[in-house]
Coordinates of C-alpha atoms and ligand atoms in Angstrom, one line a residue:
X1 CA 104.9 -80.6 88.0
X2 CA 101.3 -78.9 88.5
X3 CA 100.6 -78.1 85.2
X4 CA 100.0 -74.2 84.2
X5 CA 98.0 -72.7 81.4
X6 CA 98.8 -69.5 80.5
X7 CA 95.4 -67.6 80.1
X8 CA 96.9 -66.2 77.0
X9 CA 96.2 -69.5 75.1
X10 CA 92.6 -68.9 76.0
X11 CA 91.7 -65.3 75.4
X12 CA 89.5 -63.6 77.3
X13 CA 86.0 -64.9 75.7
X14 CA 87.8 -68.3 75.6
X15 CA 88.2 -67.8 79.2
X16 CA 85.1 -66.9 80.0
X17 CA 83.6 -69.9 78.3
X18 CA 85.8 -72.0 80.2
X19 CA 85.2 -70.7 83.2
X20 CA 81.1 -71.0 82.8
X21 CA 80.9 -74.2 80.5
X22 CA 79.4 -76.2 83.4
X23 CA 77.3 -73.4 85.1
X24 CA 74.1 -75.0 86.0
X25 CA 70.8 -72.6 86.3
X26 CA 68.2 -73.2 88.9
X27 CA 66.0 -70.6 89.0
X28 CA 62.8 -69.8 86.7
X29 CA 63.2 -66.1 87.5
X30 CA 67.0 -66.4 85.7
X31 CA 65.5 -65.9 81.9
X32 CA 68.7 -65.0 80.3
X33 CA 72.1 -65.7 81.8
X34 CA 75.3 -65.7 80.3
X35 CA 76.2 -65.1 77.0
X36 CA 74.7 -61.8 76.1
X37 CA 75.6 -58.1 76.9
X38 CA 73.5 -58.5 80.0
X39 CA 71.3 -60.6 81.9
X40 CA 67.3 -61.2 82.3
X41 CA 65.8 -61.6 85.4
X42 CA 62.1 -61.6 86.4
X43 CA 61.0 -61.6 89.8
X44 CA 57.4 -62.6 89.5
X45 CA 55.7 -59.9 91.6
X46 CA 58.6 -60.3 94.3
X47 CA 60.8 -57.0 95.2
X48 CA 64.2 -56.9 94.6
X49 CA 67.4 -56.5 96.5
X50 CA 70.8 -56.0 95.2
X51 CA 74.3 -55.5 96.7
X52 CA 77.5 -55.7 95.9
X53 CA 80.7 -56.3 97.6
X54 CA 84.6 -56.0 96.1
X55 CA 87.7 -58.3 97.6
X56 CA 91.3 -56.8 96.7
X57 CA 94.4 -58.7 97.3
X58 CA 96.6 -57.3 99.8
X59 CA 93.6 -55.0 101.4
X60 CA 91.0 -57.8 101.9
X61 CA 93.0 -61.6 101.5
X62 CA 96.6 -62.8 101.6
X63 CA 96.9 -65.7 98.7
X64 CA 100.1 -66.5 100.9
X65 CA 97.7 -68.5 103.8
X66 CA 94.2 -68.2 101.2
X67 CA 93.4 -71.1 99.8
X68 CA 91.3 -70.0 96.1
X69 CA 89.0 -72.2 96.3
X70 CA 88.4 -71.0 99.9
X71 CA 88.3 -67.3 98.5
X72 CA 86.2 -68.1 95.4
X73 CA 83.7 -69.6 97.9
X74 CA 84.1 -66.6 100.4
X75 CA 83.7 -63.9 97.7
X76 CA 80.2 -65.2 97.0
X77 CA 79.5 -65.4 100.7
X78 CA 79.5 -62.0 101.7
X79 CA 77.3 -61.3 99.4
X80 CA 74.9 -63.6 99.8
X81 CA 75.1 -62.5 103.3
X82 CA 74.0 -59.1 102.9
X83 CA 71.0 -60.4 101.2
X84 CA 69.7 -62.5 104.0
X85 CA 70.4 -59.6 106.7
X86 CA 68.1 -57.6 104.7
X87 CA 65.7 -61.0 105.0
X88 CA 65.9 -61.9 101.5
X89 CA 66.8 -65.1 99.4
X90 CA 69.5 -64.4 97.0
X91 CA 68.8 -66.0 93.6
X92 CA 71.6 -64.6 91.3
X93 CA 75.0 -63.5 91.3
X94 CA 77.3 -62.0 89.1
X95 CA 81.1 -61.5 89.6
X96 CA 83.8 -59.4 88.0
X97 CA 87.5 -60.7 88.3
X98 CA 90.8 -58.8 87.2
X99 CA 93.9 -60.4 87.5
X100 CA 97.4 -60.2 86.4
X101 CA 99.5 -62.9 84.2
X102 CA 101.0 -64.5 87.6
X103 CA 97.4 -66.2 87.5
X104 CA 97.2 -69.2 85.6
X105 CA 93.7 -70.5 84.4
X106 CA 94.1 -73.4 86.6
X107 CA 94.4 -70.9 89.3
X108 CA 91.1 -69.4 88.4
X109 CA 89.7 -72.7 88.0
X110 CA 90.2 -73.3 91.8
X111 CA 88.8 -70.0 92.3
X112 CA 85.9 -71.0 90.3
X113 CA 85.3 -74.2 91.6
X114 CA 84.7 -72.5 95.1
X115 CA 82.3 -69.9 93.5
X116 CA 80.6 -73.1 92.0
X117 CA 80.2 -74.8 95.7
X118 CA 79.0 -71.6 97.3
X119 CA 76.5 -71.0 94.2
X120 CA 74.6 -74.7 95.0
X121 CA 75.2 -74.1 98.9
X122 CA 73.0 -70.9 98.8
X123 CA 70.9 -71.9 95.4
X124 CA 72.0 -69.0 93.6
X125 CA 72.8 -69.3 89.6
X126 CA 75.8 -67.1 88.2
X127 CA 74.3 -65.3 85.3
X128 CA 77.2 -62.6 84.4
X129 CA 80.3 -60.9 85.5
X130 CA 83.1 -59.2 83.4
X131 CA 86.8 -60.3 83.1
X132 CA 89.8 -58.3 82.7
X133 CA 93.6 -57.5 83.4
X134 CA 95.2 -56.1 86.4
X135 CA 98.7 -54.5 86.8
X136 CA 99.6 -56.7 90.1
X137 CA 97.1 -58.9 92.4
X138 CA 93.9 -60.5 92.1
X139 CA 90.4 -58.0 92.8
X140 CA 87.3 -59.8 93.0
X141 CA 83.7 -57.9 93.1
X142 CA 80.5 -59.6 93.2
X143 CA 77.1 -58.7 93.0
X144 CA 74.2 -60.7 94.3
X145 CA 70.6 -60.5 93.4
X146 CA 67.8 -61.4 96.3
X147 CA 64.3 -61.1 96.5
X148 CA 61.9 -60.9 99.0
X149 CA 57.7 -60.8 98.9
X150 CA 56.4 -56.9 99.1
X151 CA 57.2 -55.9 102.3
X152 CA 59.1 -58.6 103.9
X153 CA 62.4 -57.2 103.7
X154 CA 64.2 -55.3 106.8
X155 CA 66.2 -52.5 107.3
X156 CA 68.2 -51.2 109.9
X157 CA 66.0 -48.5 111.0
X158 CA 63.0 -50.0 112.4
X159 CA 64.1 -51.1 115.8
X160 CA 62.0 -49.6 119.3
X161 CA 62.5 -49.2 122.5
X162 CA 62.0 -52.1 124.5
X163 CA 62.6 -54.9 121.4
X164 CA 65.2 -57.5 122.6
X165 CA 68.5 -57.3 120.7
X166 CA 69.8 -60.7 119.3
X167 CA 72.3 -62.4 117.0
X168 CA 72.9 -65.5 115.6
X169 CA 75.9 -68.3 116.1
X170 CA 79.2 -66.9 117.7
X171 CA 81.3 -64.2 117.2
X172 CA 85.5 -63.2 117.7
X173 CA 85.9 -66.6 116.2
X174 CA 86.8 -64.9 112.1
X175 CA 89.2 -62.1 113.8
X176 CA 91.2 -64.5 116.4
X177 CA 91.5 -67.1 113.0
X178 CA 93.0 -63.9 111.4
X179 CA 95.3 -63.2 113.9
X180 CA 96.4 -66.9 113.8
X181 CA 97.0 -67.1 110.6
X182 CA 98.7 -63.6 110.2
X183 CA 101.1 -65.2 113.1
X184 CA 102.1 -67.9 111.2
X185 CA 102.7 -66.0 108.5
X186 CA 104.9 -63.9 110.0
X187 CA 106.7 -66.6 111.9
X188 CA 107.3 -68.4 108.5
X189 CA 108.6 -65.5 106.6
X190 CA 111.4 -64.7 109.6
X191 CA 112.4 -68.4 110.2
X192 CA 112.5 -70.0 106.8
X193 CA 111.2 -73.3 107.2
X194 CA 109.3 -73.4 110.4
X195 CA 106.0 -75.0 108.9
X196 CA 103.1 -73.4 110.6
X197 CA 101.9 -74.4 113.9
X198 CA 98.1 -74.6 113.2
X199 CA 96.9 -77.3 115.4
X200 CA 94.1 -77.8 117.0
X201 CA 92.6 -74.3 115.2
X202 CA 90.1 -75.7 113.1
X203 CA 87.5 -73.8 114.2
X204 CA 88.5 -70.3 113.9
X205 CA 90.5 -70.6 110.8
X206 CA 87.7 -72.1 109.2
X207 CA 85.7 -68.6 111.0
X208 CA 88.0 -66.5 108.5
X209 CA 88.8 -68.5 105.9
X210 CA 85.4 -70.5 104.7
X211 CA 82.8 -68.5 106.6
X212 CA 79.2 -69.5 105.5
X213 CA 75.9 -66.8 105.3
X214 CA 72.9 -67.2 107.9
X215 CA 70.7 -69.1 105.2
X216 CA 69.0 -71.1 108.0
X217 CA 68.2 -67.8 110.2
X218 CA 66.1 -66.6 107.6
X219 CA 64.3 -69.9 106.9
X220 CA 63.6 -70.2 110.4
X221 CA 62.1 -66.5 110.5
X222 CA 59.8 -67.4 106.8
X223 CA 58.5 -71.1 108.9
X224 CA 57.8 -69.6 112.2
X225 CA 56.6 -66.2 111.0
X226 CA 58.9 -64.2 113.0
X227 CA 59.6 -60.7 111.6
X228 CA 62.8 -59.0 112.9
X229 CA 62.3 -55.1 113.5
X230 CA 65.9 -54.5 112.2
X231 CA 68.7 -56.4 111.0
X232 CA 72.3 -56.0 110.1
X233 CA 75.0 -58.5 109.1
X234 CA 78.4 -58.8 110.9
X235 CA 81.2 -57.7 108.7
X236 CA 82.8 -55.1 110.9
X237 CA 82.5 -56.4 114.7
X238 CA 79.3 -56.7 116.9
X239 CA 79.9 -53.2 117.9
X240 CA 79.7 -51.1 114.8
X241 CA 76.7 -53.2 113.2
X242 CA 74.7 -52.2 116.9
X243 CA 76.0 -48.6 116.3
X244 CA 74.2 -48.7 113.0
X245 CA 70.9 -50.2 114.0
X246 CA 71.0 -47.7 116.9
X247 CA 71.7 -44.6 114.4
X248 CA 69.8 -45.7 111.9
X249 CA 66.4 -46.1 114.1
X250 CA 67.4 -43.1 116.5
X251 CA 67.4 -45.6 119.4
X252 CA 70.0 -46.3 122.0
X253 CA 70.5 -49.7 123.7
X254 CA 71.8 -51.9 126.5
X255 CA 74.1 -54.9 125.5
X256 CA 75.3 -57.1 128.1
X257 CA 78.9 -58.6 127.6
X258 CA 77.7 -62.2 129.4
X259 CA 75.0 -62.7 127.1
X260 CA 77.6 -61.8 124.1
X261 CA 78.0 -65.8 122.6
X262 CA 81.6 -66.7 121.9
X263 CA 82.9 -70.5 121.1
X264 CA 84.7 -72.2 123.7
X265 CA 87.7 -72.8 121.6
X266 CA 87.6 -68.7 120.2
X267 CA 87.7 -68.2 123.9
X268 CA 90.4 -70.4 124.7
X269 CA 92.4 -68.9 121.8
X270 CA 91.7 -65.4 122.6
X271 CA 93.3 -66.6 126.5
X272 CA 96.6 -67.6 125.0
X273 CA 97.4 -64.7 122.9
X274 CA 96.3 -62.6 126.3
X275 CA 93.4 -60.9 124.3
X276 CA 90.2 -60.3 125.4
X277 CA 87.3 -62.6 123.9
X278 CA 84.9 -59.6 124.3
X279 CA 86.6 -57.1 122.9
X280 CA 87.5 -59.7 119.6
X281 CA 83.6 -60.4 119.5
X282 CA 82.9 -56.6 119.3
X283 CA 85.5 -55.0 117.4
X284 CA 86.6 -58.0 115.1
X285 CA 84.3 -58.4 112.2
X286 CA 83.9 -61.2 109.6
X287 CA 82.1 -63.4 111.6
X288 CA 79.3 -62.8 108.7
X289 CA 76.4 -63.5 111.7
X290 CA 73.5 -62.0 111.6
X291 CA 72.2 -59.1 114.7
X292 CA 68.7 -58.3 115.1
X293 CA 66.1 -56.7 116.8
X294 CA 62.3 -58.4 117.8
X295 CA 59.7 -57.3 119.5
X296 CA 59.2 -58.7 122.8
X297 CA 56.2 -60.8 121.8
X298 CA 58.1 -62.6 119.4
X299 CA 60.4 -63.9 122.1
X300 CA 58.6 -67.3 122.4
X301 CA 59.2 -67.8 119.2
X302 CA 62.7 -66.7 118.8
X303 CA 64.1 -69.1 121.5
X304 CA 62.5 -72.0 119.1
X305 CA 65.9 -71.7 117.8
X306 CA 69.1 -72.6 119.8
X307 CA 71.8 -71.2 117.6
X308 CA 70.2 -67.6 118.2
X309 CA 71.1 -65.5 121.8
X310 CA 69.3 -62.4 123.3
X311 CA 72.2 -59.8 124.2
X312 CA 70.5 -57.0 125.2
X313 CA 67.5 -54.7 124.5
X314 CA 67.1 -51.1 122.6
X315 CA 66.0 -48.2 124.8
X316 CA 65.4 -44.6 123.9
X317 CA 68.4 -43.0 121.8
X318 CA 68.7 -40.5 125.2
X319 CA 69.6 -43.6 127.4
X320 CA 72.7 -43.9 124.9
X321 CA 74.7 -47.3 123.2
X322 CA 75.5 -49.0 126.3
X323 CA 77.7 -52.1 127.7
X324 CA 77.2 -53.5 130.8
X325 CA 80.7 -55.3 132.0
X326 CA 80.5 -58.8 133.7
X327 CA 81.9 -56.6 136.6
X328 CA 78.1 -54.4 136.1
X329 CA 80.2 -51.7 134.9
X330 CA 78.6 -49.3 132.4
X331 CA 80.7 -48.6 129.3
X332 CA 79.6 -46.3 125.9
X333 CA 79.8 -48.8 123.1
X334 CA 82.9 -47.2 120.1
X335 CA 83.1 -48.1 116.4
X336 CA 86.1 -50.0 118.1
X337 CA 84.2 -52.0 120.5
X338 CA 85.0 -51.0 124.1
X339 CA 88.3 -50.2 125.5
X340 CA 88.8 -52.5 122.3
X341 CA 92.6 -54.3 122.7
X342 CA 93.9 -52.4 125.6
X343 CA 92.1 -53.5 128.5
Ligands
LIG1 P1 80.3 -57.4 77.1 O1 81.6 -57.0 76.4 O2 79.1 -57.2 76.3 O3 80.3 -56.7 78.5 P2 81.7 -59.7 77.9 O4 82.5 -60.2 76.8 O5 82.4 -58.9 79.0 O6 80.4 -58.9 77.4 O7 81.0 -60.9 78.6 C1 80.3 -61.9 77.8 C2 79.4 -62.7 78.8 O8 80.2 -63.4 79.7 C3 78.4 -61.8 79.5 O9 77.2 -62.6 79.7 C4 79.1 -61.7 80.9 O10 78.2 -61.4 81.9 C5 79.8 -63.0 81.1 N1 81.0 -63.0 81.9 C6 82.2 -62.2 81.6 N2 83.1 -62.5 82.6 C7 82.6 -63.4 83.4 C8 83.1 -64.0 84.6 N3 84.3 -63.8 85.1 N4 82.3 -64.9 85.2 C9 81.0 -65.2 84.7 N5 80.5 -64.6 83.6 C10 81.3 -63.7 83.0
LIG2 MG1 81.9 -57.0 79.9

């Protein structure tokens, strides 16, 4: 039988010890990590940027098809993906966990051990967090520290008329993985038994379940000089995150739905279950991409890079949030994406 320690054997500072006996620190700005009531950091002249981000059980993840290693990676993920959309490099991390005595610490061992992969992935040291009880389910929140040389970092408000809109990778893939696996789920819960029919899914189960941050993107702005006019990172679906840079920079735009990129097999996917691949790319979220703005002059540089697509271009705010249809129809871009699931 898997064997199960009860954290109780631990205690909580025997836990935490545990948890953070092999934490490795790379970073000469981390001067004081754990151990302490709190942490030292200095950046050396560079500015800071913080975020945090929480993950409930239930609201945010189902440990039912969530492997923890997957969510321990994931956790740290989203984080460090709001730190490269502001086109910063995350260098610490800190993470607060609350869970209730159905965990065992080899439980949050596997959690742990995905935190660990995701803290060398993006070369970011853990240097805190807080542990405590919860009445029922697991609740994650992590905080990640980036930094970024005076004046470097981007907001969502700087986009102008007449910059090319872009984004990186390909997008739907996180929500149709989501769908799939919520399927399943369902399917095994009604027939008890029926093992899950996964096959061939890969792709966009690995979209939801181990998504990875836009590290690369940003390195390939630093080496080719390119500085994006606005940025934003795609948590809720390609449509909200345009709304913002639009409202944020009083601009409208134009966003063509052939240009939008989408992975073969998202698409294929997205054909069986009779949804549209669009309207998953706009309105689905989690795809943890990252959406832009340049100005035009920078476009010789920006198609250096293959994984990155121009979808469109900002125009004045009075022009409106627009999609153009493969059809050539005009539609106003909602938080919902357009026409969203009931086309
Ligand atoms: P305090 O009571 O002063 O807040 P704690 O006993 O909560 O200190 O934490 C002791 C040390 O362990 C601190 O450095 C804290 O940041 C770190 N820590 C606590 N929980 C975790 C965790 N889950 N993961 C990583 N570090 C943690
Ligand atoms: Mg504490």
């Amino acid at each position: 039988m898997e064997q199960r320690t009860e954290i109780s054997t631990l205690g909580e500072f025997g836990l935490i010890e545990h948890l953070t006996k092999n934490n490795e620190i790379k970073h000469a700005s981390t001067i004081y990590s754990i151990g302490d009531d709190a942490a030292i950091i200095d950046h050396f002249g560079k500015q800071t940027v913080i975020t945090t981000d929480m993950l409930i059980e239930g609201i945010h993840f189902d440990l039912m098809y969530t492997p923890l290693k997957h969510l321990g990676y994931k956790s740290v993920v989203v984080n460090v993906s709001d730190i490269y959309a502001m086109n910063a490099t995350p260098v610490q991390i800190t993470i607060a966990i609350a869970f209730s005595n159905r965990f065992s610490v080899e439980a949050l061992d596997e959690f742990y051990e995905g935190v660990y992969s995701a803290c060398e992935k993006y070369n970011v040291d853990l240097i805190g967090g807080d542990t405590t009880t919860s009445q029922k389910g697991f609740i994650i929140s992590v905080t990640a520290i980036g930094e970024v040389t005076p004046d470097k970092y981007v907001t969502r408000s700087r986009a102008k008329k007449g910059d090319l809109l872009c984004v990186s990778g390909d997008l739907g893939g996180a929500f149709l993985g989501l769908t799939l696996l919520e399927r399943e789920k369902k399917i095994f819960l009604e027939t008890k038994g029926v093992q899950p029919d996964l096959e061939n899914q890969d792709y966009i189960i690995g979209r939801i379940l181990k998504p990875e941050a836009r590290k690369d993107i940003i390195e390939f702005f630093a080496a080719n000089e390119l500085m994006p006019t606005s940025m934003i990172d795609v948590s809720d679906g390609l449509s909200s995150e345009v709304l913002h840079i639009c409202k944020q920079s009083k601009v409208g735009c134009i966003l063509y739905e052939e240009k939008i990129p989408v992975n073969d097999l998202t698409r294929q996917f997205a054909y069986k279950l009779e949804l549209d691949p669009t309207a998953c790319a706009l309105s689905g979220g989690e795809d943890y991409e990252l959406v832009f703005t340049i100005a035009q002059s920078d476009y010789t540089k920006m198609v250096l890079n293959e994984q990155l697509s121009v979808i469109g271009y900002i125009t004045d705010r009075e022009e409106g949030t627009n999609l153009i249809t493969k059809g050539g129809n005009k539609y106003q871009l909602t938080a919902q994406g357009w026409n969203a699931f009931n086309k």
